[in-house]
CSV table of C-alpha atoms in Angstrom, one decimal:
chain,number,residue,atom,x,y,z
J,1,UNK,CA,-2.2,-15.6,-112.2
J,2,UNK,CA,-3.8,-16.2,-108.8
J,3,UNK,CA,-2.1,-16.1,-105.4
J,4,UNK,CA,-3.1,-18.3,-102.4
J,5,UNK,CA,-1.8,-17.6,-98.9
J,6,UNK,CA,-1.5,-20.0,-96.0
J,7,UNK,CA,-0.1,-19.5,-92.5
J,8,UNK,CA,0.5,-16.5,-90.4
J,9,UNK,CA,0.2,-12.7,-90.9
J,10,UNK,CA,3.9,-12.6,-91.9
J,11,UNK,CA,3.0,-14.7,-94.9
J,12,UNK,CA,0.2,-12.3,-95.7
J,13,UNK,CA,2.8,-9.5,-95.9
J,14,UNK,CA,5.0,-11.6,-98.1
J,15,UNK,CA,2.1,-12.4,-100.5
J,16,UNK,CA,1.2,-8.7,-100.9
J,17,UNK,CA,4.9,-7.9,-101.6
J,18,UNK,CA,4.9,-10.8,-104.2
J,19,UNK,CA,1.7,-9.4,-105.7
J,20,UNK,CA,3.5,-6.0,-106.1
J,21,UNK,CA,6.5,-7.6,-107.7
J,22,UNK,CA,4.5,-9.7,-110.1
J,23,UNK,CA,2.3,-6.7,-111.1
J,24,UNK,CA,5.4,-4.8,-112.1
J,25,UNK,CA,6.5,-7.9,-114.0
J,26,UNK,CA,3.4,-7.8,-116.2
J,27,UNK,CA,1.3,-10.4,-114.4
J,28,UNK,CA,-2.4,-9.8,-113.7
J,29,UNK,CA,-3.9,-11.1,-110.5
J,30,UNK,CA,-7.2,-12.9,-111.0
J,31,UNK,CA,-9.6,-14.8,-108.7
J,32,UNK,CA,-10.4,-17.7,-111.1
J,33,UNK,CA,-9.4,-19.2,-114.5
J,34,UNK,CA,-5.7,-18.5,-113.7
J,35,UNK,CA,-3.0,-19.9,-116.0
J,36,UNK,CA,-0.6,-20.1,-113.0
J,37,UNK,CA,-1.4,-20.5,-109.3
J,38,UNK,CA,1.2,-19.4,-106.8
J,39,UNK,CA,0.8,-20.9,-103.4
J,40,UNK,CA,2.5,-19.2,-100.5
J,41,UNK,CA,3.0,-22.2,-98.2
J,42,UNK,CA,3.4,-22.6,-94.5
J,43,UNK,CA,5.9,-25.0,-93.1
J,44,UNK,CA,5.6,-24.4,-89.3
J,45,UNK,CA,4.0,-27.6,-88.0
J,46,UNK,CA,2.8,-30.9,-89.4
J,47,UNK,CA,-0.8,-29.8,-89.9
J,48,UNK,CA,0.3,-26.6,-91.7
J,49,UNK,CA,2.5,-28.6,-94.0
J,50,UNK,CA,-0.4,-31.0,-94.8
J,51,UNK,CA,-2.7,-28.0,-95.5
J,52,UNK,CA,0.0,-26.6,-97.9
J,53,UNK,CA,0.3,-29.9,-99.8
J,54,UNK,CA,-3.5,-30.2,-100.0
J,55,UNK,CA,-3.8,-26.7,-101.4
J,56,UNK,CA,-1.1,-27.3,-104.0
J,57,UNK,CA,-2.9,-30.5,-105.1
J,58,UNK,CA,-6.2,-28.8,-105.2
J,59,UNK,CA,-4.8,-26.0,-107.3
J,60,UNK,CA,-3.3,-28.5,-109.8
J,61,UNK,CA,-6.7,-30.0,-110.2
J,62,UNK,CA,-7.9,-26.8,-111.8
J,63,UNK,CA,-5.6,-27.4,-114.8
J,64,UNK,CA,-3.4,-24.4,-113.9
J,65,UNK,CA,0.3,-24.6,-113.5
J,66,UNK,CA,1.2,-24.5,-109.8
J,67,UNK,CA,4.2,-22.8,-108.2
J,68,UNK,CA,5.1,-23.3,-104.5
J,69,UNK,CA,6.7,-20.5,-102.6
J,70,UNK,CA,6.9,-19.5,-99.0
J,71,UNK,CA,8.1,-21.3,-95.9
J,72,UNK,CA,7.5,-24.9,-96.8
J,73,UNK,CA,9.1,-24.3,-100.3
J,74,UNK,CA,12.1,-22.6,-98.6
J,75,UNK,CA,12.4,-25.3,-96.0
J,76,UNK,CA,12.2,-28.4,-98.2
J,77,UNK,CA,12.9,-27.1,-101.8
J,78,UNK,CA,13.9,-29.9,-104.1
J,79,UNK,CA,12.7,-32.6,-101.7
J,80,UNK,CA,9.2,-31.1,-102.0
J,81,UNK,CA,9.5,-30.8,-105.8
J,82,UNK,CA,10.6,-34.5,-106.1
J,83,UNK,CA,7.7,-35.7,-104.0
J,84,UNK,CA,5.1,-33.4,-105.5
J,85,UNK,CA,5.3,-33.6,-109.4
J,86,UNK,CA,2.0,-31.7,-109.5
J,87,UNK,CA,4.0,-28.5,-108.7
J,88,UNK,CA,5.6,-27.0,-111.8
J,89,UNK,CA,8.2,-25.2,-109.7
J,90,UNK,CA,9.3,-25.0,-106.0
J,91,UNK,CA,11.0,-21.6,-105.4
J,92,UNK,CA,12.8,-20.2,-102.4
J,93,UNK,CA,13.1,-16.7,-101.0
J,94,UNK,CA,16.2,-16.0,-103.1
J,95,UNK,CA,14.1,-16.4,-106.2
J,96,UNK,CA,11.6,-13.8,-105.3
J,97,UNK,CA,13.4,-10.9,-107.1
J,98,UNK,CA,12.9,-12.6,-110.5
J,99,UNK,CA,9.7,-14.4,-109.7
J,100,UNK,CA,7.8,-12.8,-112.6
J,101,UNK,CA,10.4,-14.2,-115.0
J,102,UNK,CA,10.3,-17.7,-113.4
J,103,UNK,CA,6.5,-17.7,-113.8
J,104,UNK,CA,7.0,-16.9,-117.5
J,105,UNK,CA,9.2,-19.9,-117.8
J,106,UNK,CA,6.6,-22.1,-116.1
J,107,UNK,CA,3.8,-20.8,-118.3
J,108,UNK,CA,5.8,-21.6,-121.5
J,109,UNK,CA,6.8,-25.0,-120.3
J,110,UNK,CA,10.5,-24.2,-119.7
J,111,UNK,CA,12.2,-26.2,-116.9
J,112,UNK,CA,12.7,-24.3,-113.7
J,113,UNK,CA,15.4,-25.4,-111.3
J,114,UNK,CA,14.0,-26.2,-107.8
J,115,UNK,CA,15.2,-24.4,-104.8
J,116,UNK,CA,18.0,-26.1,-102.8
J,117,UNK,CA,17.6,-25.3,-99.1
J,118,UNK,CA,20.3,-23.9,-96.9
J,119,UNK,CA,20.4,-23.0,-93.2
J,120,UNK,CA,19.5,-19.3,-93.6
J,121,UNK,CA,21.1,-18.5,-90.2
J,122,UNK,CA,24.4,-18.9,-92.0
J,123,UNK,CA,23.7,-16.2,-94.6
J,124,UNK,CA,24.2,-13.2,-92.4
J,125,UNK,CA,26.9,-12.2,-89.9
J,126,UNK,CA,26.6,-13.6,-86.4
J,127,UNK,CA,26.9,-10.1,-84.9
J,128,UNK,CA,23.5,-8.4,-85.3
J,129,UNK,CA,25.0,-4.9,-85.8
J,130,UNK,CA,26.8,-6.1,-89.0
J,131,UNK,CA,23.6,-7.5,-90.6
J,132,UNK,CA,22.2,-4.3,-91.9
J,133,UNK,CA,25.1,-3.8,-94.3
J,134,UNK,CA,24.9,-7.5,-95.5
J,135,UNK,CA,21.1,-8.0,-95.8
J,136,UNK,CA,20.8,-6.4,-99.2
J,137,UNK,CA,22.8,-9.4,-100.6
J,138,UNK,CA,20.3,-11.8,-99.1
J,139,UNK,CA,16.6,-12.0,-99.9
J,140,UNK,CA,14.8,-11.2,-96.7
J,141,UNK,CA,11.0,-11.5,-97.2
J,142,UNK,CA,9.2,-8.3,-96.1
J,143,UNK,CA,12.3,-6.1,-96.5
J,144,UNK,CA,13.1,-3.7,-99.3
J,145,UNK,CA,9.8,-1.8,-99.5
J,146,UNK,CA,10.3,1.8,-100.5
J,147,UNK,CA,9.8,4.5,-103.1
J,148,UNK,CA,12.5,3.0,-105.4
J,149,UNK,CA,11.5,-0.6,-104.9
J,150,UNK,CA,8.4,-2.7,-105.4
J,151,UNK,CA,5.6,-1.7,-103.0
J,152,UNK,CA,3.0,-4.0,-101.6
J,153,UNK,CA,-0.3,-4.6,-103.5
J,154,UNK,CA,-3.2,-5.0,-101.1
J,155,UNK,CA,-5.1,-8.2,-101.6
J,156,UNK,CA,-8.2,-7.1,-99.7
J,157,UNK,CA,-9.8,-3.9,-98.4
J,158,UNK,CA,-9.8,-4.9,-94.7
J,159,UNK,CA,-9.4,-1.9,-92.3
J,160,UNK,CA,-6.6,-3.8,-90.6
J,161,UNK,CA,-3.3,-4.9,-92.2
J,162,UNK,CA,-0.2,-6.6,-91.0
J,163,UNK,CA,3.0,-4.6,-91.1
J,164,UNK,CA,6.3,-6.5,-90.9
J,165,UNK,CA,8.9,-4.8,-88.7
J,166,UNK,CA,11.6,-7.5,-88.8
J,167,UNK,CA,12.4,-11.0,-90.2
J,168,UNK,CA,14.1,-14.0,-88.7
J,169,UNK,CA,15.0,-15.0,-85.2
J,170,UNK,CA,18.2,-15.5,-83.2
J,171,UNK,CA,16.6,-17.6,-80.5
J,172,UNK,CA,17.3,-21.4,-80.5
J,173,UNK,CA,14.2,-22.9,-79.0
J,174,UNK,CA,14.6,-26.6,-79.1
J,175,UNK,CA,11.2,-27.3,-80.7
J,176,UNK,CA,11.3,-24.7,-83.4
J,177,UNK,CA,12.7,-24.9,-86.9
J,178,UNK,CA,11.7,-21.4,-88.0
J,179,UNK,CA,15.2,-19.7,-87.7
J,180,UNK,CA,16.7,-22.3,-90.1
J,181,UNK,CA,14.4,-21.3,-93.0
J,182,UNK,CA,13.6,-17.7,-92.0
J,183,UNK,CA,17.1,-16.9,-91.1
J,184,UNK,CA,18.8,-14.6,-88.5
J,185,UNK,CA,17.0,-11.7,-87.0
J,186,UNK,CA,17.0,-8.5,-89.1
J,187,UNK,CA,15.1,-5.3,-88.2
J,188,UNK,CA,13.6,-3.1,-90.9
J,189,UNK,CA,14.8,0.5,-90.9
J,190,UNK,CA,12.3,2.5,-88.9
J,191,UNK,CA,11.9,5.0,-91.8
J,192,UNK,CA,11.1,2.1,-94.1
J,193,UNK,CA,8.5,0.8,-91.7
J,194,UNK,CA,6.9,4.3,-91.3
J,195,UNK,CA,6.8,4.8,-95.1
J,196,UNK,CA,5.0,1.6,-95.6
J,197,UNK,CA,2.6,2.4,-92.7
J,198,UNK,CA,1.8,5.7,-94.4
J,199,UNK,CA,1.1,3.9,-97.6
J,200,UNK,CA,-1.2,1.5,-95.9
J,201,UNK,CA,-3.1,4.4,-94.2
J,202,UNK,CA,-3.5,6.1,-97.5
J,203,UNK,CA,-5.1,2.9,-98.8
J,204,UNK,CA,-7.7,2.7,-96.1
J,205,UNK,CA,-6.0,0.8,-93.2
J,206,UNK,CA,-7.1,2.0,-89.8
J,207,UNK,CA,-5.3,-0.6,-87.7
J,208,UNK,CA,-1.6,-1.6,-88.1
J,209,UNK,CA,-0.8,-5.1,-86.9
J,210,UNK,CA,3.0,-5.2,-86.3
J,211,UNK,CA,4.4,-8.7,-87.0
J,212,UNK,CA,7.7,-10.4,-86.9
J,213,UNK,CA,9.2,-13.6,-85.5
J,214,UNK,CA,10.3,-11.7,-82.3
J,215,UNK,CA,9.1,-8.1,-81.9
J,216,UNK,CA,11.0,-7.6,-78.7
J,217,UNK,CA,14.3,-7.8,-80.5
J,218,UNK,CA,13.4,-5.0,-82.8
J,219,UNK,CA,16.2,-2.5,-83.2
J,220,UNK,CA,19.0,-4.6,-81.7
J,221,UNK,CA,20.8,-4.6,-85.0
J,222,UNK,CA,20.2,-0.8,-85.7
J,223,UNK,CA,22.3,2.1,-84.5
J,224,UNK,CA,21.3,3.3,-81.0
J,225,UNK,CA,19.9,6.6,-82.3
J,226,UNK,CA,17.5,4.8,-84.6
J,227,UNK,CA,16.0,3.3,-81.5
J,228,UNK,CA,14.0,0.3,-80.5
J,229,UNK,CA,10.3,-0.5,-80.6
J,230,UNK,CA,9.6,2.0,-77.9
J,231,UNK,CA,10.6,4.8,-80.3
J,232,UNK,CA,8.9,3.3,-83.3
J,233,UNK,CA,5.5,3.0,-81.8
J,234,UNK,CA,4.8,6.8,-81.3
J,235,UNK,CA,5.9,7.4,-84.9
J,236,UNK,CA,3.4,4.9,-86.3
J,237,UNK,CA,0.6,6.0,-84.0
J,238,UNK,CA,0.9,9.6,-85.2
J,239,UNK,CA,0.4,8.8,-88.9
J,240,UNK,CA,-2.8,10.5,-90.2
J,241,UNK,CA,-5.6,7.9,-90.7
J,242,UNK,CA,-4.1,5.3,-88.3
J,243,UNK,CA,-6.4,4.8,-85.3
J,244,UNK,CA,-4.8,1.7,-83.7
J,245,UNK,CA,-1.3,0.1,-83.6
J,246,UNK,CA,-1.1,-3.5,-82.3
J,247,UNK,CA,2.1,-5.3,-81.5
J,248,UNK,CA,2.4,-9.1,-81.8
J,249,UNK,CA,4.8,-11.8,-80.6
J,250,UNK,CA,6.7,-10.6,-77.6
J,251,UNK,CA,9.3,-12.8,-75.8
J,252,UNK,CA,8.7,-12.6,-72.1
J,253,UNK,CA,12.5,-12.8,-71.3
J,254,UNK,CA,13.1,-9.8,-73.5
J,255,UNK,CA,10.1,-7.7,-72.6
J,256,UNK,CA,11.6,-4.7,-70.7
J,257,UNK,CA,9.6,-2.4,-68.4
J,258,UNK,CA,10.1,0.4,-70.8
J,259,UNK,CA,8.4,-1.5,-73.6
J,260,UNK,CA,5.5,-2.5,-71.3
J,261,UNK,CA,5.1,1.2,-70.5
J,262,UNK,CA,5.3,2.3,-74.1
J,263,UNK,CA,2.6,-0.1,-75.2
J,264,UNK,CA,0.3,0.7,-72.3
J,265,UNK,CA,0.8,4.5,-72.3
J,266,UNK,CA,1.2,5.5,-76.0
J,267,UNK,CA,-2.0,7.0,-77.4
J,268,UNK,CA,-3.5,4.8,-80.2
J,269,UNK,CA,-1.3,1.8,-79.3
J,270,UNK,CA,-3.5,-1.1,-78.3
J,271,UNK,CA,-3.2,-2.3,-74.7
J,272,UNK,CA,-2.5,-5.8,-76.0
J,273,UNK,CA,0.3,-8.1,-75.1
J,274,UNK,CA,0.9,-11.2,-77.2
J,275,UNK,CA,3.3,-13.0,-75.0
J,276,UNK,CA,5.1,-16.2,-76.1
J,277,UNK,CA,5.2,-18.1,-72.8
J,278,UNK,CA,5.0,-21.6,-74.3
J,279,UNK,CA,5.0,-23.2,-70.8
J,280,UNK,CA,5.6,-22.0,-67.2
J,281,UNK,CA,7.4,-25.0,-65.6
J,282,UNK,CA,11.1,-24.1,-65.3
J,283,UNK,CA,12.0,-27.7,-66.0
J,284,UNK,CA,10.2,-27.8,-69.3
J,285,UNK,CA,11.3,-24.3,-70.3
J,286,UNK,CA,14.9,-25.2,-69.9
J,287,UNK,CA,14.5,-28.3,-72.1
J,288,UNK,CA,12.8,-25.9,-74.6
J,289,UNK,CA,16.0,-23.7,-74.3
J,290,UNK,CA,13.8,-20.9,-73.0
J,291,UNK,CA,13.9,-18.7,-69.9
J,292,UNK,CA,11.5,-18.0,-67.1
J,293,UNK,CA,9.1,-19.8,-64.7
J,294,UNK,CA,5.7,-19.4,-63.3
J,295,UNK,CA,6.5,-16.7,-60.7
J,296,UNK,CA,8.5,-14.5,-63.1
J,297,UNK,CA,5.8,-14.8,-65.7
J,298,UNK,CA,3.1,-13.9,-63.2
J,299,UNK,CA,5.3,-10.9,-62.2
J,300,UNK,CA,5.3,-9.7,-65.8
J,301,UNK,CA,1.5,-10.2,-66.0
J,302,UNK,CA,1.0,-8.1,-62.9
J,303,UNK,CA,3.4,-5.4,-64.3
J,304,UNK,CA,1.3,-5.2,-67.4
J,305,UNK,CA,-2.0,-4.9,-65.5
J,306,UNK,CA,-0.5,-2.3,-63.1
J,307,UNK,CA,0.0,-0.1,-66.2
J,308,UNK,CA,-3.2,-1.1,-67.9
J,309,UNK,CA,-5.7,-3.1,-65.8
J,310,UNK,CA,-7.9,-3.9,-68.9
J,311,UNK,CA,-5.0,-4.9,-71.1
J,312,UNK,CA,-5.5,-8.0,-73.2
J,313,UNK,CA,-2.9,-10.7,-72.7
J,314,UNK,CA,-2.8,-13.8,-74.9
J,315,UNK,CA,-0.3,-16.6,-75.4
J,316,UNK,CA,0.3,-20.1,-76.8
J,317,UNK,CA,1.4,-23.2,-74.8
J,318,UNK,CA,2.9,-26.5,-75.8
J,319,UNK,CA,1.9,-29.5,-73.6
J,320,UNK,CA,3.3,-33.0,-73.7
J,321,UNK,CA,6.8,-31.7,-74.4
J,322,UNK,CA,9.5,-34.5,-73.9
J,323,UNK,CA,10.1,-35.0,-70.2
J,324,UNK,CA,7.0,-33.1,-69.1
J,325,UNK,CA,5.8,-34.5,-65.7
J,326,UNK,CA,2.6,-34.3,-63.9
J,327,UNK,CA,4.2,-31.7,-61.6
J,328,UNK,CA,5.2,-29.7,-64.6
J,329,UNK,CA,1.6,-29.8,-65.9
J,330,UNK,CA,0.3,-28.7,-62.5
J,331,UNK,CA,2.7,-25.8,-62.6
J,332,UNK,CA,1.3,-24.7,-65.9
J,333,UNK,CA,-2.2,-25.0,-64.4
J,334,UNK,CA,-1.2,-22.8,-61.6
J,335,UNK,CA,0.1,-20.1,-63.9
J,336,UNK,CA,-3.0,-20.2,-66.1
J,337,UNK,CA,-5.3,-20.0,-63.1
J,338,UNK,CA,-3.5,-17.0,-61.6
J,339,UNK,CA,-2.7,-15.2,-64.8
J,340,UNK,CA,-6.3,-15.2,-66.2
J,341,UNK,CA,-5.2,-14.5,-69.8
J,342,UNK,CA,-7.7,-13.3,-72.3
J,343,UNK,CA,-6.9,-15.8,-75.1
J,344,UNK,CA,-4.9,-19.0,-75.1
J,345,UNK,CA,-3.8,-21.5,-77.7
J,346,UNK,CA,-3.0,-25.0,-76.6
J,347,UNK,CA,-0.9,-27.3,-78.8
J,348,UNK,CA,0.2,-30.8,-78.3
J,349,UNK,CA,3.9,-31.4,-78.9
J,350,UNK,CA,5.0,-33.1,-82.1
J,351,UNK,CA,8.5,-33.6,-83.5
J,352,UNK,CA,9.7,-31.1,-86.1
J,353,UNK,CA,12.3,-32.0,-88.7
J,354,UNK,CA,15.8,-31.0,-87.8
J,355,UNK,CA,15.1,-29.6,-84.3
J,356,UNK,CA,16.9,-30.5,-81.1
J,357,UNK,CA,13.7,-31.6,-79.4
J,358,UNK,CA,13.3,-34.3,-82.1
J,359,UNK,CA,16.3,-36.1,-80.4
J,360,UNK,CA,15.3,-35.5,-76.7
J,361,UNK,CA,14.5,-38.4,-74.4
J,362,UNK,CA,11.4,-38.7,-72.4
J,363,UNK,CA,8.9,-38.6,-75.3
J,364,UNK,CA,5.3,-39.0,-74.3
J,365,UNK,CA,2.9,-41.2,-76.2
J,366,UNK,CA,0.2,-39.7,-78.4
J,367,UNK,CA,-2.7,-40.7,-76.1
J,368,UNK,CA,-1.0,-39.0,-73.1
J,369,UNK,CA,-0.4,-35.8,-75.1
J,370,UNK,CA,-4.0,-35.8,-76.3
J,371,UNK,CA,-5.3,-36.2,-72.8
J,372,UNK,CA,-3.1,-33.3,-71.5
J,373,UNK,CA,-4.2,-31.1,-74.4
J,374,UNK,CA,-7.9,-31.8,-73.5
J,375,UNK,CA,-7.2,-31.2,-69.8
J,376,UNK,CA,-5.5,-27.9,-70.3
J,377,UNK,CA,-7.9,-26.9,-73.0
J,378,UNK,CA,-10.9,-27.4,-70.8
J,379,UNK,CA,-9.2,-25.3,-68.1
J,380,UNK,CA,-8.4,-22.5,-70.6
J,381,UNK,CA,-11.9,-22.5,-72.0
J,382,UNK,CA,-13.3,-21.9,-68.5
J,383,UNK,CA,-10.7,-19.3,-67.6
J,384,UNK,CA,-11.0,-17.2,-70.8
J,385,UNK,CA,-14.8,-17.3,-70.6
J,386,UNK,CA,-14.6,-16.0,-67.1
J,387,UNK,CA,-12.2,-13.2,-68.2
J,388,UNK,CA,-14.7,-12.2,-70.9
J,389,UNK,CA,-17.5,-12.2,-68.3
J,390,UNK,CA,-15.4,-9.8,-66.2
J,391,UNK,CA,-15.6,-7.3,-69.0
J,392,UNK,CA,-19.4,-7.0,-68.9
J,393,UNK,CA,-20.2,-3.4,-68.0
J,394,UNK,CA,-17.0,-2.0,-69.2
J,395,UNK,CA,-16.5,0.3,-72.2
J,396,UNK,CA,-14.5,-0.8,-75.3
J,397,UNK,CA,-13.5,0.8,-78.6
J,398,UNK,CA,-14.5,-1.4,-81.4
J,399,UNK,CA,-13.2,-1.5,-85.0
J,400,UNK,CA,-16.1,-2.6,-87.2
J,401,UNK,CA,-14.9,-5.3,-89.6
J,402,UNK,CA,-18.2,-6.8,-90.9
J,403,UNK,CA,-21.3,-4.8,-91.4
J,404,UNK,CA,-24.8,-6.0,-90.4
J,405,UNK,CA,-26.9,-7.5,-93.2
J,406,UNK,CA,-29.9,-9.8,-93.4
J,407,UNK,CA,-27.9,-12.9,-92.5
J,408,UNK,CA,-25.0,-11.7,-90.4
J,409,UNK,CA,-24.5,-9.6,-87.3
J,410,UNK,CA,-22.3,-6.6,-87.2
J,411,UNK,CA,-18.9,-7.8,-86.0
J,412,UNK,CA,-15.8,-6.0,-84.8
J,413,UNK,CA,-12.8,-6.2,-82.5
J,414,UNK,CA,-12.0,-4.4,-79.2
J,415,UNK,CA,-8.6,-3.3,-78.2
J,416,UNK,CA,-7.8,-6.6,-76.5
J,417,UNK,CA,-8.8,-8.7,-79.5
J,418,UNK,CA,-6.3,-9.4,-82.4
J,419,UNK,CA,-7.5,-10.4,-85.8
J,420,UNK,CA,-8.9,-13.9,-86.1
J,421,UNK,CA,-7.4,-15.4,-82.9
J,422,UNK,CA,-8.8,-13.7,-79.9
J,423,UNK,CA,-12.6,-13.5,-80.2
J,424,UNK,CA,-14.7,-10.7,-81.5
J,425,UNK,CA,-17.4,-8.2,-80.6
J,426,UNK,CA,-21.0,-8.7,-81.8
J,427,UNK,CA,-22.5,-5.2,-82.0
J,428,UNK,CA,-26.2,-4.8,-81.3
J,429,UNK,CA,-28.4,-2.3,-83.1
J,430,UNK,CA,-25.6,-1.5,-85.5
J,431,UNK,CA,-27.7,0.1,-88.3
J,432,UNK,CA,-25.6,2.7,-90.1
J,433,UNK,CA,-22.2,1.4,-89.0
J,434,UNK,CA,-19.7,0.9,-91.8
J,435,UNK,CA,-16.6,-1.3,-92.1
J,436,UNK,CA,-13.6,0.7,-90.8
J,437,UNK,CA,-15.7,2.7,-88.2
J,438,UNK,CA,-14.4,2.9,-84.7
J,439,UNK,CA,-17.2,3.1,-82.2
J,440,UNK,CA,-17.4,3.3,-78.4
J,441,UNK,CA,-19.4,0.5,-77.0
J,442,UNK,CA,-20.5,-1.0,-73.7
J,443,UNK,CA,-20.1,-4.7,-73.0
J,444,UNK,CA,-23.6,-6.1,-72.1
J,445,UNK,CA,-22.9,-9.9,-72.3
J,446,UNK,CA,-20.3,-12.5,-73.3
J,447,UNK,CA,-20.3,-15.8,-75.2
J,448,UNK,CA,-17.1,-17.7,-74.5
J,449,UNK,CA,-14.4,-15.2,-75.4
J,450,UNK,CA,-16.7,-13.2,-77.6
J,451,UNK,CA,-18.3,-10.0,-76.3
J,452,UNK,CA,-21.9,-8.7,-76.9
J,453,UNK,CA,-21.8,-4.9,-77.1
J,454,UNK,CA,-24.1,-2.0,-77.6
J,455,UNK,CA,-23.1,1.3,-79.2
J,456,UNK,CA,-22.5,4.4,-77.0
J,457,UNK,CA,-21.1,6.7,-79.7
J,458,UNK,CA,-18.4,7.2,-82.3
């Protein structure tokens, strides 16, 4: 059996948990010549769905039996199965517990009933504090790790690994379908998170990348004494072998001063703030069913930099949202120009099945959206390059991820750079440095958002 993963770091965690389950169920993971290929799909946006379908089709061309799992399989289920006969089975989250048995059925040509989607927000109590008791009756990907349950199986030996702290989301952003197939927000028990973090550290992980759909909500469904993210971070940072803890996906409207201080001041927690701004015009944000505006967002940025002037701040933005005016776009430009973020993703709006925004008036044509993406993208490229230039002369602590060889530079990441999305550090004269080393470096130049650094010491 082979396992292919698409999408975000949350899916990577799910795949490693599936690998653990399947290993206990007697399945051996191989890189090629697999009898069955399991594709952990992504169903977030149109391009991700296309990539998932293309991967499923390519896997079927190998002659293996193909099984679709993950977000796209959960979201579309039988509809996907009917339109994609190349897939031998399309399985949802609730079928993960007996996945090994279902793969046995597939391998031996037995029919497997396709998943029938439901709105997963309806599967748990509306009141967050009642969800912990009910979650064991519902399959929540990324939960259930522990000494008496199936652990993860690492699928690579990278010195950084995602660690899921929660699943689902209670927000109702008008453009987003994720809550309908990921479900209501559920925190993992802090002891469970710490236990998995210790296991990761014992297996060579130096940096923990905390992931969820909304990290700022962590702990709201737990007893007060079990605490919020502010109390979890020091526990994770104190684990032997862990050298860096990084938090992802913070909601600006829920980011309290105490959390900003905890991230900025806790030793070994990266001064890194992944803020989900999405836009800065109050008019657009209200249509998105979100809170905030340019001035409140700038106030949050200044608050972060007051605690940690060199902190990395990144975000994603949607342009061309229904009803977005030229004035709204100019407001976004004002925010980006004054905030000087380190990394920015710009996405043109597109309709998502079953979302409120799909029915909104004021839709912009594709050419207008593309022009706005190009316009804001050009501004972002200039601003983020300037932000990188501002770091020339500063010192950074770099985690080495790729060693120097005859064809490739030594590459790592500084504190303000998350895996894959925020640029990297190219390390000069890196002879002797090994993957997983942390080295103190000085920034001597920049190329776009990437930094050129020289080693000062370990």
